[in-house]
XYZ file of C-alpha atoms in Angstrom:
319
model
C 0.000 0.000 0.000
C 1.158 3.396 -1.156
C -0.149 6.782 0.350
C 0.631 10.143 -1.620
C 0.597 13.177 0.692
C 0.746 16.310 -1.028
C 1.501 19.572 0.350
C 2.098 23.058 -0.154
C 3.089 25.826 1.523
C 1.827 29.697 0.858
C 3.241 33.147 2.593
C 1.469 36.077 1.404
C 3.486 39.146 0.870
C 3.319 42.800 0.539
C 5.260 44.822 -2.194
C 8.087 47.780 -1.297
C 8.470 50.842 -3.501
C 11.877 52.064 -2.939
C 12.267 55.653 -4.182
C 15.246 58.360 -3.922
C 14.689 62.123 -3.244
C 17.431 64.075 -4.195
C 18.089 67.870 -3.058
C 20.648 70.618 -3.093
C 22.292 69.031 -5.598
C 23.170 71.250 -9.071
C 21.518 68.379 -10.640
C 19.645 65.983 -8.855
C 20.009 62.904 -10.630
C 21.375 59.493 -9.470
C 22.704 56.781 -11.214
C 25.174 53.603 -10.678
C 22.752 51.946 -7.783
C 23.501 48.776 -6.933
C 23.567 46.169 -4.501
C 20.806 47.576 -2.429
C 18.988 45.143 0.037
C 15.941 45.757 3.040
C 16.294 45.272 6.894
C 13.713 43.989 9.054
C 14.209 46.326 12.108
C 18.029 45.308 11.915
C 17.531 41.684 12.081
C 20.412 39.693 10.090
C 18.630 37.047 9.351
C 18.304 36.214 5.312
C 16.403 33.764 3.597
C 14.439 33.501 0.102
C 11.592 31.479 -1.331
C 10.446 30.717 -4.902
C 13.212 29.827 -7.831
C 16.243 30.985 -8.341
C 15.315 33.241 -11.355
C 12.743 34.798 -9.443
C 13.533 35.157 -5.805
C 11.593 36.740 -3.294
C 13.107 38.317 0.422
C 11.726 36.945 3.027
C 13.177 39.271 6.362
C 15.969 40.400 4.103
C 19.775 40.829 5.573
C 22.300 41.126 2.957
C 20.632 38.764 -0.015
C 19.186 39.063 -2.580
C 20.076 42.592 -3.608
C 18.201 44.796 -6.642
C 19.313 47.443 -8.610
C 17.760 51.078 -8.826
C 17.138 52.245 -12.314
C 18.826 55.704 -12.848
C 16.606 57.905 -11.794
C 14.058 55.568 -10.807
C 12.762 53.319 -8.620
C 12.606 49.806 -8.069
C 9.778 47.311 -6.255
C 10.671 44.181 -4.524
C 8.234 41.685 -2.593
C 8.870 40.934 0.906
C 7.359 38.853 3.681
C 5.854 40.985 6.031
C 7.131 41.698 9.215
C 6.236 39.634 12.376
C 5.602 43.577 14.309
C 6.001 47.001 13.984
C 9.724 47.647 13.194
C 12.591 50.385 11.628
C 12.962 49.529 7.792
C 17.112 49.804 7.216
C 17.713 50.158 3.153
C 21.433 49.384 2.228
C 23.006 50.914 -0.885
C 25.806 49.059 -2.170
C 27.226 52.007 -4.787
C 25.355 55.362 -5.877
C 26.149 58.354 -7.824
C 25.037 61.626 -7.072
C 24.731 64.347 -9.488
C 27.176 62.649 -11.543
C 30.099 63.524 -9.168
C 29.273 62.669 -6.002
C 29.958 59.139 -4.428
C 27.613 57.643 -1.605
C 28.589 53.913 -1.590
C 27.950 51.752 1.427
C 25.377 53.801 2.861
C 22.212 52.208 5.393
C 19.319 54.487 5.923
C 17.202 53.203 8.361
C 13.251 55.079 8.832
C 12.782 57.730 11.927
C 9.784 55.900 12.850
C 8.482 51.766 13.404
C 6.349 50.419 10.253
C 3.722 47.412 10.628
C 4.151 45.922 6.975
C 0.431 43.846 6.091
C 0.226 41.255 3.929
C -1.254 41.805 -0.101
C -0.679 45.576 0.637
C 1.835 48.255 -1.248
C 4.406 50.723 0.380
C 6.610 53.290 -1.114
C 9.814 54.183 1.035
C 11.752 57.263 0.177
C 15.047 58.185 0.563
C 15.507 61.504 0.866
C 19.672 62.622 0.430
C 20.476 66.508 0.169
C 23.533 68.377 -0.505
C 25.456 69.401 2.536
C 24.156 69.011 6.548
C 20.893 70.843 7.305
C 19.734 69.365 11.131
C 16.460 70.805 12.146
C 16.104 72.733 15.434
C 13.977 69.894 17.385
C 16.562 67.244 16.215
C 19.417 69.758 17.630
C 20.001 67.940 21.048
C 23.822 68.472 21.996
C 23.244 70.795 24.511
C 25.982 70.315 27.722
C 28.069 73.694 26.249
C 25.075 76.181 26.682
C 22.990 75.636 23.644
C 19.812 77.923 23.833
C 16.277 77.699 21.955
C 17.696 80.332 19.589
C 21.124 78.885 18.429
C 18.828 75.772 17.619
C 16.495 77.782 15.647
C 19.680 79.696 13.974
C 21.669 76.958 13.461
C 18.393 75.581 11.640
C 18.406 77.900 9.019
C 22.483 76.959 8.320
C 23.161 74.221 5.485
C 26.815 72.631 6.168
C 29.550 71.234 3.413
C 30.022 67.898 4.240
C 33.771 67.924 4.353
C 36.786 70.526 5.011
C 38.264 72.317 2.007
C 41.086 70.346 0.098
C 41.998 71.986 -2.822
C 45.314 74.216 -4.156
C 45.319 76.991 -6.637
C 42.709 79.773 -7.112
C 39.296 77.996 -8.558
C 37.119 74.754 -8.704
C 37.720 73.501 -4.924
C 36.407 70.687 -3.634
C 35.571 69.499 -0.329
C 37.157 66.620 1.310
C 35.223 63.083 3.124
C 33.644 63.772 6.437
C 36.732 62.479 8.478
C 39.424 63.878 6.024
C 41.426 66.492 7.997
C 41.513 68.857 4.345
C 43.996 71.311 3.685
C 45.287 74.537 5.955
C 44.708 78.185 4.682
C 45.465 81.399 6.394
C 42.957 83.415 7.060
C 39.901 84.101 4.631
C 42.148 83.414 1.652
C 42.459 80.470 -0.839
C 45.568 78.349 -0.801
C 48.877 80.737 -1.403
C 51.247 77.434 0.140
C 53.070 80.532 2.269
C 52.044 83.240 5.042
C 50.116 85.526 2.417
C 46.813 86.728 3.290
C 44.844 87.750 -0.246
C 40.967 88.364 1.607
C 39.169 86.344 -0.579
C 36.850 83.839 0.706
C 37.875 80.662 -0.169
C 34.215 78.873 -0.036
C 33.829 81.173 -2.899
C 35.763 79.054 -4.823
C 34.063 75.462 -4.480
C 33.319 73.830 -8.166
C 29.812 75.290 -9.157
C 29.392 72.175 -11.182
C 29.145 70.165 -8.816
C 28.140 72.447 -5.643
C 26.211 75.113 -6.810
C 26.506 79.091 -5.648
C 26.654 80.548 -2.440
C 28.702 78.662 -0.097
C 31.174 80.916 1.861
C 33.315 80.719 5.319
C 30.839 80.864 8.520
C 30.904 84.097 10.549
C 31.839 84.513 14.097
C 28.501 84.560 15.167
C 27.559 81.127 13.340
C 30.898 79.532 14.745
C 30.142 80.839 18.051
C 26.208 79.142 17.618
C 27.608 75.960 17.023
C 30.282 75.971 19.868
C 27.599 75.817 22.270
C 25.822 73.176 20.690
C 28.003 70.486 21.445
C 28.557 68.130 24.304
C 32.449 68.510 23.856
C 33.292 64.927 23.413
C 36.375 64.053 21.343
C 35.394 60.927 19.469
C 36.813 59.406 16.408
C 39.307 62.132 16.228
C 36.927 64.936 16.013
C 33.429 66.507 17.450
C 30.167 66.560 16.645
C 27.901 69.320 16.812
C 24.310 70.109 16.715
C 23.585 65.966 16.617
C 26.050 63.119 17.502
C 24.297 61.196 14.570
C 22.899 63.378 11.989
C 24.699 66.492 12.898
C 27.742 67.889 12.181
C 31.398 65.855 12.364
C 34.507 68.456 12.484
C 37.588 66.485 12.504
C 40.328 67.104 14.714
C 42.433 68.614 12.271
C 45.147 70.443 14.230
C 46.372 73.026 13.066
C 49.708 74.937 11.286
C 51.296 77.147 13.885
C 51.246 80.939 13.967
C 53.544 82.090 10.622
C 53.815 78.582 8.968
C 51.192 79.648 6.435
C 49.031 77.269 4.154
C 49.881 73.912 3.126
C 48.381 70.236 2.899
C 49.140 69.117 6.217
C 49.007 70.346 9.828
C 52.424 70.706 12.090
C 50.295 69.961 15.806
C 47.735 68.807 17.340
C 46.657 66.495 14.528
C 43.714 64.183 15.936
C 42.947 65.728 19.374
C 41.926 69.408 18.206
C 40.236 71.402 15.989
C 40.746 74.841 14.843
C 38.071 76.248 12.038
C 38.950 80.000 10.228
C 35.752 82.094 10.298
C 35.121 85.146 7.861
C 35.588 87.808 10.643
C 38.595 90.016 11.642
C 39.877 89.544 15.464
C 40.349 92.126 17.824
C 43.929 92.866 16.580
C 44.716 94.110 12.924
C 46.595 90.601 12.443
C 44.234 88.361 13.827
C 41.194 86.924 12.856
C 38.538 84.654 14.372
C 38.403 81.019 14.766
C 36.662 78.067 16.037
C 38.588 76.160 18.773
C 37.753 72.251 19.898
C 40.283 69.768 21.974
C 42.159 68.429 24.161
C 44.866 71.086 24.484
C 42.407 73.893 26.114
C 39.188 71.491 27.304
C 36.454 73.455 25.442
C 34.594 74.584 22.199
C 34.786 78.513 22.012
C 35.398 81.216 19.466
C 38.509 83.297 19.687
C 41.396 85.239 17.736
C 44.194 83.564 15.826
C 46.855 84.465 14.133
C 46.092 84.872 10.317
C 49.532 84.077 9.046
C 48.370 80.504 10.818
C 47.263 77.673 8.912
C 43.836 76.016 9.756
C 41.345 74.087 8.372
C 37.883 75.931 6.613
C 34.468 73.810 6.427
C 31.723 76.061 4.200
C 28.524 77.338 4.726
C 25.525 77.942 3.107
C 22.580 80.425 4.292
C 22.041 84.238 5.267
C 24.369 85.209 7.188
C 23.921 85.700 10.957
């Protein structure tokens, strides 16, 4: 005697839209994405059903991945989650803007998300030029941070990176945790003690960064001293946010009459010491941003200009 049993298994799903929102950018276009892949509130865990030609994530960790069309969007079917949960999207390799590289990147949602089976959901990812943290996100507070520096600081869009570029036109700004180059002050790179008064933001590429960027006033610097909770980490500081905020590296600094140049001669990796666009109280000094080891705090105060220190750009009215 021979029994057949047969049996079959069924999961219904849900389907993800995932969509990119660029901003800021001179043009905002993507292309070259790759390798992304969907979280389940940070679970690890990986696992598909259905063929091999036609896979289908179930809790996805790091396989299978899709592709994003440029300048598109992709939709991939998932088995719902067990609860509410974060949604974490990993991008393998993306282009921004044709210039800009943002490989390696997880974006995870502000907010828990109860996926339903046999419904649709479109996640965005929304990536902007520069560092723009909102006032009720601004929550490094221990160096005297009021109401209004949040709200100012608010209105303040931040490069990304410190200045690193010689010569006279098209700069660019370095990675987050690159120390950049050293300029004296409000000038663009002379490689000696030269002071020409020309604002060095000025000169960023336009192709790829657009108008307006310039060197932060005293006042702005000064803002976003107090907002921080003066913890050296990673050789540097944040400010404003210790996760979406700002990250000013530790750059050290050239000494008083060593001039510009591409690298620092102290203090490289325990402080920090960022030109601003204002004149000190003495005819050869000028004002600075200060963050370390060396003097325990985050203030504003006079340098020499014939120094050499680091420059990271704004974008905004000036306060």
């Amino acid at each position: 005697i021979s029994h057949n049993l047969s049996v079959s298994f069924m999961q219904k799903l849900c389907k993800l839209t995932v969509k990119l929102s660029l901003s800021q950018f001179v043009s905002n276009t993507f292309t070259n994405c790759t390798g992304v892949y969907v979280s389940q509130g940070g679970n690890t865990f990986a696992w598909t059903i259905g063929p091999s030609t036609n896979n289908v994530s179930a809790n996805t960790g790091n396989t299978p991945t899709f592709n994003i069309a440029n300048n598109s969007t992709a939709t991939v079917r998932l088995v719902p989650f067990s609860g509410s949960r974060a949604i974490t999207v990993h991008i393998g390799t993306l282009t921004l803007s044709n210039y800009f590289n943002a490989n390696n990147r997880n974006i995870t949602s502000s907010q828990n998300v109860q996926l339903l089976p046999g419904r649709s959901y479109t996640i965005t990812l929304q990536i902007g030029l520069g560092i723009q943290v909102a006032a009720s996100d601004i929550n490094l507070t221990q160096n005297g941070c009021t109401a209004s520096d949040k709200n100012d600081l608010a209105k303040l869009r931040w490069a990304t990176g410190n200045l690193k570029s010689t010569g006279s036109t098209n700069y660019v700004w370095a990675s987050s945790t690159d120390r950049g180059y050293y300029y004296t002050w409000y000038s663009t790179y002379t490689g000696n003690t030269n002071i020409n008064n020309t604002d060095p933001c000025s000169k960023l590429n336009t192709a790829y960064y657009g108008t307006g960027w310039r060197t932060p006033s005293k006042n702005e610097l000064t803002k976003l001293a107090r907002c921080t909770n003066k913890i050296l980490t990673n050789s540097g500081m944040w400010f404003m946010n210790n996760s979406i905020g700002l990250f000013l590296p530790a750059a050290g600094c050239r000494q008083d009459g060593k001039g510009s140049n591409t690298s620092p001669t102290t203090d490289s990796g325990t402080d920090g010491y960022y030109w601003s666009s204002d004149i000190g109280n003495g005819n050869n000094t000028g004002k600075r941003l200060y963050f370390g080891k060396r003097y325990n705090t985050a203030d504003v105060a006079d340098h020499a200009k014939n120094a050499g220190l680091t420059v990271r750009c704004v974008k905004g009215t000036k306060q």
